[in-house]
Short mmCIF file of N, CA and C in Angstrom, two decimals:
data_model
loop_
_atom_site.label_atom_id
_atom_site.label_comp_id
_atom_site.label_asym_id
_atom_site.label_seq_id
_atom_site.Cartn_x
_atom_site.Cartn_y
_atom_site.Cartn_z
N UNK J 18 -53.33 -60.14 92.41
CA UNK J 18 -52.67 -61.41 92.62
C UNK J 18 -51.49 -61.58 91.66
N UNK J 19 -50.53 -62.37 92.06
CA UNK J 19 -49.36 -62.61 91.20
C UNK J 19 -49.08 -64.09 91.18
N UNK J 20 -48.29 -64.52 90.19
CA UNK J 20 -47.94 -65.94 90.09
C UNK J 20 -46.43 -66.08 90.31
N UNK J 21 -46.08 -67.05 91.05
CA UNK J 21 -44.66 -67.33 91.29
C UNK J 21 -44.30 -68.56 90.35
N UNK J 22 -43.29 -68.42 89.56
CA UNK J 22 -42.93 -69.50 88.66
C UNK J 22 -42.09 -70.59 89.34
N UNK J 23 -41.05 -70.14 90.13
CA UNK J 23 -40.21 -71.08 90.90
C UNK J 23 -39.35 -70.24 91.84
N UNK J 24 -38.58 -70.89 92.65
CA UNK J 24 -37.62 -70.23 93.43
C UNK J 24 -36.47 -69.81 92.49
N UNK J 25 -36.04 -68.57 92.54
CA UNK J 25 -34.99 -68.16 91.68
C UNK J 25 -33.64 -68.43 92.24
N UNK J 26 -33.40 -68.00 93.56
CA UNK J 26 -32.10 -68.26 94.17
C UNK J 26 -32.31 -68.31 95.69
N UNK J 27 -31.22 -68.81 96.33
CA UNK J 27 -31.18 -68.86 97.78
C UNK J 27 -29.86 -68.09 98.12
N UNK J 28 -29.96 -67.14 99.03
CA UNK J 28 -28.79 -66.32 99.36
C UNK J 28 -28.21 -66.78 100.69
N UNK J 29 -26.86 -66.92 100.71
CA UNK J 29 -26.16 -67.40 101.92
C UNK J 29 -25.06 -66.42 102.16
N UNK J 30 -24.99 -65.95 103.43
CA UNK J 30 -23.81 -65.06 103.81
C UNK J 30 -22.89 -65.87 104.55
N UNK J 31 -21.64 -65.82 104.15
CA UNK J 31 -20.59 -66.66 104.78
C UNK J 31 -19.60 -65.76 105.55
N UNK J 32 -18.90 -66.33 106.50
CA UNK J 32 -17.93 -65.58 107.25
C UNK J 32 -16.47 -65.66 106.67
N UNK J 33 -16.20 -66.70 105.90
CA UNK J 33 -14.89 -66.82 105.28
C UNK J 33 -15.19 -67.24 103.79
N UNK J 34 -15.04 -66.24 102.89
CA UNK J 34 -15.41 -66.42 101.53
C UNK J 34 -14.65 -67.59 100.86
N UNK J 35 -13.34 -67.63 101.04
CA UNK J 35 -12.58 -68.72 100.37
C UNK J 35 -12.91 -70.10 100.85
N UNK J 36 -13.15 -70.24 102.18
CA UNK J 36 -13.50 -71.51 102.76
C UNK J 36 -14.88 -71.96 102.24
N UNK J 37 -15.82 -71.01 102.23
CA UNK J 37 -17.19 -71.37 101.79
C UNK J 37 -17.25 -71.64 100.24
N UNK J 38 -16.45 -70.87 99.52
CA UNK J 38 -16.36 -71.08 98.06
C UNK J 38 -15.85 -72.49 97.77
N UNK J 39 -14.78 -72.89 98.46
CA UNK J 39 -14.27 -74.26 98.26
C UNK J 39 -15.30 -75.29 98.63
N UNK J 40 -16.04 -75.08 99.69
CA UNK J 40 -17.02 -76.00 100.14
C UNK J 40 -18.15 -76.20 99.08
N UNK J 41 -18.71 -75.07 98.65
CA UNK J 41 -19.82 -75.18 97.76
C UNK J 41 -19.42 -75.54 96.30
N UNK J 42 -18.23 -75.12 95.87
CA UNK J 42 -17.81 -75.40 94.50
C UNK J 42 -17.08 -76.78 94.44
N UNK J 43 -16.07 -76.98 95.25
CA UNK J 43 -15.28 -78.18 95.11
C UNK J 43 -15.84 -79.37 95.82
N UNK J 44 -16.45 -79.21 96.98
CA UNK J 44 -17.01 -80.36 97.74
C UNK J 44 -18.41 -80.72 97.20
N UNK J 45 -19.28 -79.70 97.17
CA UNK J 45 -20.67 -79.98 96.70
C UNK J 45 -20.87 -79.97 95.21
N UNK J 46 -19.86 -79.42 94.52
CA UNK J 46 -19.86 -79.47 93.04
C UNK J 46 -20.78 -78.50 92.32
N UNK J 47 -21.09 -77.37 92.96
CA UNK J 47 -21.95 -76.37 92.30
C UNK J 47 -21.13 -75.56 91.35
N UNK J 48 -21.68 -75.21 90.19
CA UNK J 48 -20.96 -74.58 89.15
C UNK J 48 -21.03 -73.04 89.31
N UNK J 49 -19.80 -72.37 89.42
CA UNK J 49 -19.81 -70.92 89.39
C UNK J 49 -20.32 -70.29 88.15
N UNK J 50 -21.24 -69.37 88.27
CA UNK J 50 -21.78 -68.67 87.09
C UNK J 50 -21.20 -67.29 86.95
N UNK J 51 -21.02 -66.59 88.07
CA UNK J 51 -20.53 -65.23 88.04
C UNK J 51 -19.96 -64.89 89.47
N UNK J 52 -18.81 -64.26 89.43
CA UNK J 52 -18.16 -63.85 90.67
C UNK J 52 -17.83 -62.38 90.59
N UNK J 53 -18.26 -61.62 91.57
CA UNK J 53 -18.10 -60.14 91.57
C UNK J 53 -17.57 -59.66 92.91
N UNK J 54 -16.59 -58.82 92.91
CA UNK J 54 -16.16 -58.20 94.14
C UNK J 54 -16.79 -56.80 94.11
N UNK J 55 -17.56 -56.47 95.17
CA UNK J 55 -18.18 -55.17 95.29
C UNK J 55 -17.43 -54.35 96.26
N UNK J 56 -16.59 -53.51 95.70
CA UNK J 56 -15.61 -52.70 96.50
C UNK J 56 -16.33 -51.82 97.54
N UNK J 57 -17.43 -51.28 97.17
CA UNK J 57 -18.18 -50.32 98.06
C UNK J 57 -18.72 -51.07 99.29
N UNK J 58 -18.87 -52.37 99.24
CA UNK J 58 -19.37 -53.15 100.38
C UNK J 58 -18.26 -54.09 100.96
N UNK J 59 -17.10 -54.05 100.35
CA UNK J 59 -16.02 -54.98 100.74
C UNK J 59 -16.59 -56.36 100.77
N UNK J 60 -17.24 -56.77 99.67
CA UNK J 60 -18.02 -58.00 99.62
C UNK J 60 -17.87 -58.73 98.29
N UNK J 61 -17.73 -60.02 98.38
CA UNK J 61 -17.85 -60.87 97.17
C UNK J 61 -19.26 -61.40 97.09
N UNK J 62 -19.65 -61.63 95.82
CA UNK J 62 -20.87 -62.27 95.52
C UNK J 62 -20.62 -63.31 94.45
N UNK J 63 -20.86 -64.61 94.79
CA UNK J 63 -20.65 -65.69 93.80
C UNK J 63 -21.99 -66.36 93.49
N UNK J 64 -22.35 -66.36 92.25
CA UNK J 64 -23.59 -67.05 91.86
C UNK J 64 -23.18 -68.46 91.46
N UNK J 65 -23.92 -69.43 92.01
CA UNK J 65 -23.60 -70.88 91.82
C UNK J 65 -24.85 -71.54 91.17
N UNK J 66 -24.61 -72.37 90.24
CA UNK J 66 -25.72 -73.13 89.61
C UNK J 66 -25.80 -74.50 90.23
N UNK J 67 -26.98 -74.87 90.67
CA UNK J 67 -27.24 -76.16 91.30
C UNK J 67 -28.09 -76.99 90.33
N UNK J 68 -27.46 -78.06 89.76
CA UNK J 68 -28.17 -78.96 88.89
C UNK J 68 -28.82 -78.32 87.67
N UNK J 69 -28.25 -77.19 87.19
CA UNK J 69 -28.74 -76.53 85.97
C UNK J 69 -30.15 -75.94 86.14
N UNK J 70 -30.63 -75.88 87.43
CA UNK J 70 -32.01 -75.36 87.68
C UNK J 70 -32.01 -74.21 88.65
N UNK J 71 -31.37 -74.40 89.77
CA UNK J 71 -31.46 -73.52 90.91
C UNK J 71 -30.17 -72.70 91.01
N UNK J 72 -30.17 -71.64 91.75
CA UNK J 72 -28.98 -70.80 91.99
C UNK J 72 -28.87 -70.49 93.48
N UNK J 73 -27.61 -70.51 93.90
CA UNK J 73 -27.28 -70.04 95.23
C UNK J 73 -26.40 -68.82 95.08
N UNK J 74 -26.70 -67.79 95.81
CA UNK J 74 -25.88 -66.57 95.83
C UNK J 74 -25.08 -66.63 97.13
N UNK J 75 -23.76 -66.71 96.98
CA UNK J 75 -22.87 -66.77 98.18
C UNK J 75 -22.25 -65.36 98.39
N UNK J 76 -22.58 -64.81 99.49
CA UNK J 76 -22.09 -63.43 99.85
C UNK J 76 -21.09 -63.50 100.95
N UNK J 77 -20.15 -62.54 100.91
CA UNK J 77 -19.26 -62.31 102.03
C UNK J 77 -19.38 -60.87 102.46
N UNK J 78 -19.27 -60.63 103.76
CA UNK J 78 -19.25 -59.26 104.25
C UNK J 78 -18.18 -59.25 105.37
N UNK J 79 -17.64 -58.06 105.69
CA UNK J 79 -16.54 -57.95 106.63
C UNK J 79 -16.77 -58.62 107.97
N UNK J 80 -17.95 -58.30 108.61
CA UNK J 80 -18.19 -58.90 109.95
C UNK J 80 -19.65 -59.27 110.05
N UNK J 81 -20.07 -60.38 109.40
CA UNK J 81 -21.46 -60.75 109.51
C UNK J 81 -21.86 -61.22 110.90
N UNK J 82 -23.12 -60.98 111.29
CA UNK J 82 -23.59 -61.41 112.56
C UNK J 82 -23.78 -62.94 112.52
N UNK J 83 -23.55 -63.57 113.71
CA UNK J 83 -23.70 -65.00 113.84
C UNK J 83 -25.20 -65.33 113.93
N UNK J 84 -25.55 -66.56 113.48
CA UNK J 84 -26.85 -67.09 113.56
C UNK J 84 -27.18 -67.21 115.03
N UNK J 85 -28.39 -66.73 115.47
CA UNK J 85 -28.65 -66.76 116.93
C UNK J 85 -28.74 -68.13 117.58
N UNK J 86 -29.23 -69.09 116.85
CA UNK J 86 -29.23 -70.45 117.48
C UNK J 86 -29.36 -71.50 116.37
N UNK J 87 -29.15 -72.72 116.71
CA UNK J 87 -29.08 -73.77 115.73
C UNK J 87 -30.14 -74.82 116.04
N UNK J 88 -31.00 -75.28 115.24
CA UNK J 88 -31.47 -74.59 114.01
C UNK J 88 -32.79 -73.86 114.30
N UNK J 89 -33.15 -73.64 115.47
CA UNK J 89 -34.49 -73.16 115.74
C UNK J 89 -34.62 -71.63 115.86
N UNK J 90 -33.74 -70.92 115.23
CA UNK J 90 -33.90 -69.42 115.21
C UNK J 90 -35.04 -69.04 114.28
N UNK J 91 -35.62 -67.89 114.57
CA UNK J 91 -36.70 -67.41 113.67
C UNK J 91 -36.07 -67.12 112.31
N UNK J 92 -36.86 -67.35 111.29
CA UNK J 92 -36.33 -67.15 109.95
C UNK J 92 -36.09 -68.47 109.23
N UNK J 93 -35.36 -68.40 108.14
CA UNK J 93 -35.05 -69.59 107.32
C UNK J 93 -34.38 -70.62 108.19
N UNK J 94 -34.95 -71.84 108.23
CA UNK J 94 -34.39 -72.87 109.09
C UNK J 94 -33.25 -73.63 108.51
N UNK J 95 -33.41 -74.09 107.26
CA UNK J 95 -32.34 -74.82 106.59
C UNK J 95 -32.59 -74.87 105.10
N UNK J 96 -31.60 -75.34 104.37
CA UNK J 96 -31.72 -75.56 102.96
C UNK J 96 -31.64 -77.09 102.80
N UNK J 97 -32.40 -77.66 101.85
CA UNK J 97 -32.45 -79.07 101.67
C UNK J 97 -32.12 -79.41 100.20
N UNK J 98 -31.24 -80.41 99.99
CA UNK J 98 -30.92 -80.86 98.67
C UNK J 98 -31.38 -82.30 98.51
N UNK J 99 -32.08 -82.55 97.41
CA UNK J 99 -32.57 -83.87 97.13
C UNK J 99 -31.42 -84.64 96.48
N UNK J 100 -31.20 -85.93 96.95
CA UNK J 100 -30.18 -86.79 96.41
C UNK J 100 -30.85 -88.12 96.04
N UNK J 101 -30.20 -88.85 95.13
CA UNK J 101 -30.75 -90.17 94.70
C UNK J 101 -30.38 -91.28 95.72
N UNK J 102 -29.21 -91.22 96.31
CA UNK J 102 -28.79 -92.25 97.20
C UNK J 102 -28.12 -91.57 98.44
N UNK J 103 -28.85 -91.55 99.53
CA UNK J 103 -28.35 -90.83 100.70
C UNK J 103 -27.14 -91.49 101.33
N UNK J 104 -27.12 -92.84 101.30
CA UNK J 104 -25.93 -93.50 101.87
C UNK J 104 -24.67 -93.12 101.15
N UNK J 105 -24.70 -93.15 99.81
CA UNK J 105 -23.50 -92.75 99.04
C UNK J 105 -23.12 -91.31 99.25
N UNK J 106 -24.10 -90.45 99.37
CA UNK J 106 -23.80 -88.99 99.57
C UNK J 106 -23.24 -88.80 100.97
N UNK J 107 -23.74 -89.45 101.96
CA UNK J 107 -23.18 -89.32 103.36
C UNK J 107 -21.77 -89.85 103.35
N UNK J 108 -21.55 -90.98 102.74
CA UNK J 108 -20.22 -91.58 102.69
C UNK J 108 -19.22 -90.63 102.01
N UNK J 109 -19.65 -89.98 100.89
CA UNK J 109 -18.79 -89.01 100.21
C UNK J 109 -18.40 -87.84 101.11
N UNK J 110 -19.43 -87.32 101.80
CA UNK J 110 -19.16 -86.13 102.69
C UNK J 110 -18.24 -86.54 103.88
N UNK J 111 -18.50 -87.72 104.44
CA UNK J 111 -17.70 -88.17 105.56
C UNK J 111 -16.23 -88.44 105.12
N UNK J 112 -16.06 -88.88 103.84
CA UNK J 112 -14.71 -89.09 103.41
C UNK J 112 -13.96 -87.79 103.19
N UNK J 113 -14.73 -86.69 103.15
CA UNK J 113 -14.14 -85.34 103.04
C UNK J 113 -14.11 -84.64 104.41
N UNK J 114 -14.25 -85.43 105.51
CA UNK J 114 -14.16 -84.99 106.88
C UNK J 114 -15.34 -84.02 107.23
N UNK J 115 -16.45 -84.23 106.60
CA UNK J 115 -17.69 -83.50 106.95
C UNK J 115 -18.45 -84.36 107.95
N UNK J 116 -18.86 -83.82 109.04
CA UNK J 116 -19.69 -84.49 110.01
C UNK J 116 -21.13 -84.52 109.54
N UNK J 117 -21.72 -85.70 109.43
CA UNK J 117 -23.06 -85.85 108.97
C UNK J 117 -23.85 -86.56 110.10
N UNK J 118 -25.06 -86.06 110.38
CA UNK J 118 -25.87 -86.67 111.37
C UNK J 118 -26.35 -88.12 110.88
N UNK J 119 -26.82 -88.86 111.81
CA UNK J 119 -27.32 -90.22 111.49
C UNK J 119 -28.50 -90.07 110.52
N UNK J 120 -28.58 -91.00 109.58
CA UNK J 120 -29.65 -91.02 108.62
C UNK J 120 -30.98 -91.40 109.37
N UNK J 121 -31.98 -90.60 109.12
CA UNK J 121 -33.26 -90.85 109.78
C UNK J 121 -34.35 -91.08 108.73
N UNK J 122 -35.52 -91.49 109.15
CA UNK J 122 -36.66 -91.72 108.27
C UNK J 122 -37.75 -90.70 108.60
N UNK J 123 -38.15 -89.96 107.58
CA UNK J 123 -39.28 -88.97 107.77
C UNK J 123 -40.53 -89.76 108.07
N UNK J 124 -41.16 -89.55 109.27
CA UNK J 124 -42.34 -90.31 109.63
C UNK J 124 -43.55 -90.09 108.77
N UNK J 125 -43.56 -88.94 108.01
CA UNK J 125 -44.71 -88.64 107.17
C UNK J 125 -44.58 -89.24 105.77
N UNK J 126 -43.35 -89.11 105.20
CA UNK J 126 -43.13 -89.56 103.83
C UNK J 126 -42.39 -90.89 103.75
N UNK J 127 -41.82 -91.37 104.84
CA UNK J 127 -40.99 -92.57 104.84
C UNK J 127 -39.73 -92.44 104.03
N UNK J 128 -39.32 -91.25 103.70
CA UNK J 128 -38.06 -90.98 102.98
C UNK J 128 -36.87 -90.78 103.99
N UNK J 129 -35.67 -91.19 103.50
CA UNK J 129 -34.50 -91.01 104.31
C UNK J 129 -34.01 -89.56 104.24
N UNK J 130 -33.47 -89.07 105.35
CA UNK J 130 -32.91 -87.71 105.40
C UNK J 130 -31.82 -87.63 106.43
N UNK J 131 -30.97 -86.65 106.30
CA UNK J 131 -29.89 -86.37 107.30
C UNK J 131 -29.50 -84.88 107.13
N UNK J 132 -28.71 -84.45 108.11
CA UNK J 132 -28.22 -83.08 108.12
C UNK J 132 -26.73 -83.05 108.22
N UNK J 133 -26.11 -81.97 107.61
CA UNK J 133 -24.76 -81.69 107.86
C UNK J 133 -24.70 -80.15 107.82
N UNK J 134 -23.50 -79.56 108.03
CA UNK J 134 -23.43 -78.13 108.09
C UNK J 134 -22.36 -77.57 107.13
N UNK J 135 -22.59 -76.34 106.63
CA UNK J 135 -21.56 -75.69 105.84
C UNK J 135 -20.50 -75.11 106.76
N UNK J 136 -19.45 -74.49 106.21
CA UNK J 136 -18.40 -73.97 107.16
C UNK J 136 -18.85 -73.00 108.20
N UNK J 137 -19.98 -72.30 108.00
CA UNK J 137 -20.51 -71.41 109.00
C UNK J 137 -21.60 -71.99 109.87
N UNK J 138 -21.81 -73.30 109.79
CA UNK J 138 -22.79 -73.93 110.59
C UNK J 138 -24.22 -73.90 110.05
N UNK J 139 -24.36 -73.38 108.79
CA UNK J 139 -25.69 -73.39 108.18
C UNK J 139 -26.17 -74.83 108.03
N UNK J 140 -27.33 -75.15 108.56
CA UNK J 140 -27.81 -76.52 108.47
C UNK J 140 -28.23 -76.84 107.03
N UNK J 141 -27.75 -77.95 106.53
CA UNK J 141 -28.07 -78.42 105.18
C UNK J 141 -28.65 -79.83 105.27
N UNK J 142 -29.82 -79.98 104.72
CA UNK J 142 -30.49 -81.29 104.78
C UNK J 142 -30.22 -82.05 103.47
N UNK J 143 -30.05 -83.33 103.58
CA UNK J 143 -30.07 -84.25 102.41
C UNK J 143 -31.38 -85.02 102.48
N UNK J 144 -32.10 -85.06 101.41
CA UNK J 144 -33.36 -85.77 101.39
C UNK J 144 -33.36 -86.67 100.22
N UNK J 145 -33.60 -87.98 100.46
CA UNK J 145 -33.55 -88.98 99.41
C UNK J 145 -34.78 -88.88 98.49
N UNK J 146 -34.52 -88.94 97.18
CA UNK J 146 -35.66 -88.91 96.19
C UNK J 146 -36.49 -90.14 96.28
#
């Protein structure tokens, strides 16, 4: 048996590196830790720090395959970020021309949540603390 301490990182493959880098760094405010161009793969890898705890690895590849369906494809369904005030967060995203779904209430926890998408359509959930 083994013990898992925590999630180390979440890997995201994007179709346009510069657009996704701007989205995750400038819009969402994640801090770049390390950026590497891997010539043998014609690929960038950008490590991003999320709230000094988590990491996102943003990858680019020349011709990545598209996600088969939204969001019910087999595999990872979405990434969720906890926020303190969902209304303020939604307003901020909308002021940056990001389409955000209507805020809903989780019937199990009674917490507010909503979804928006990154530049490649990756579903991102906001979940109020």
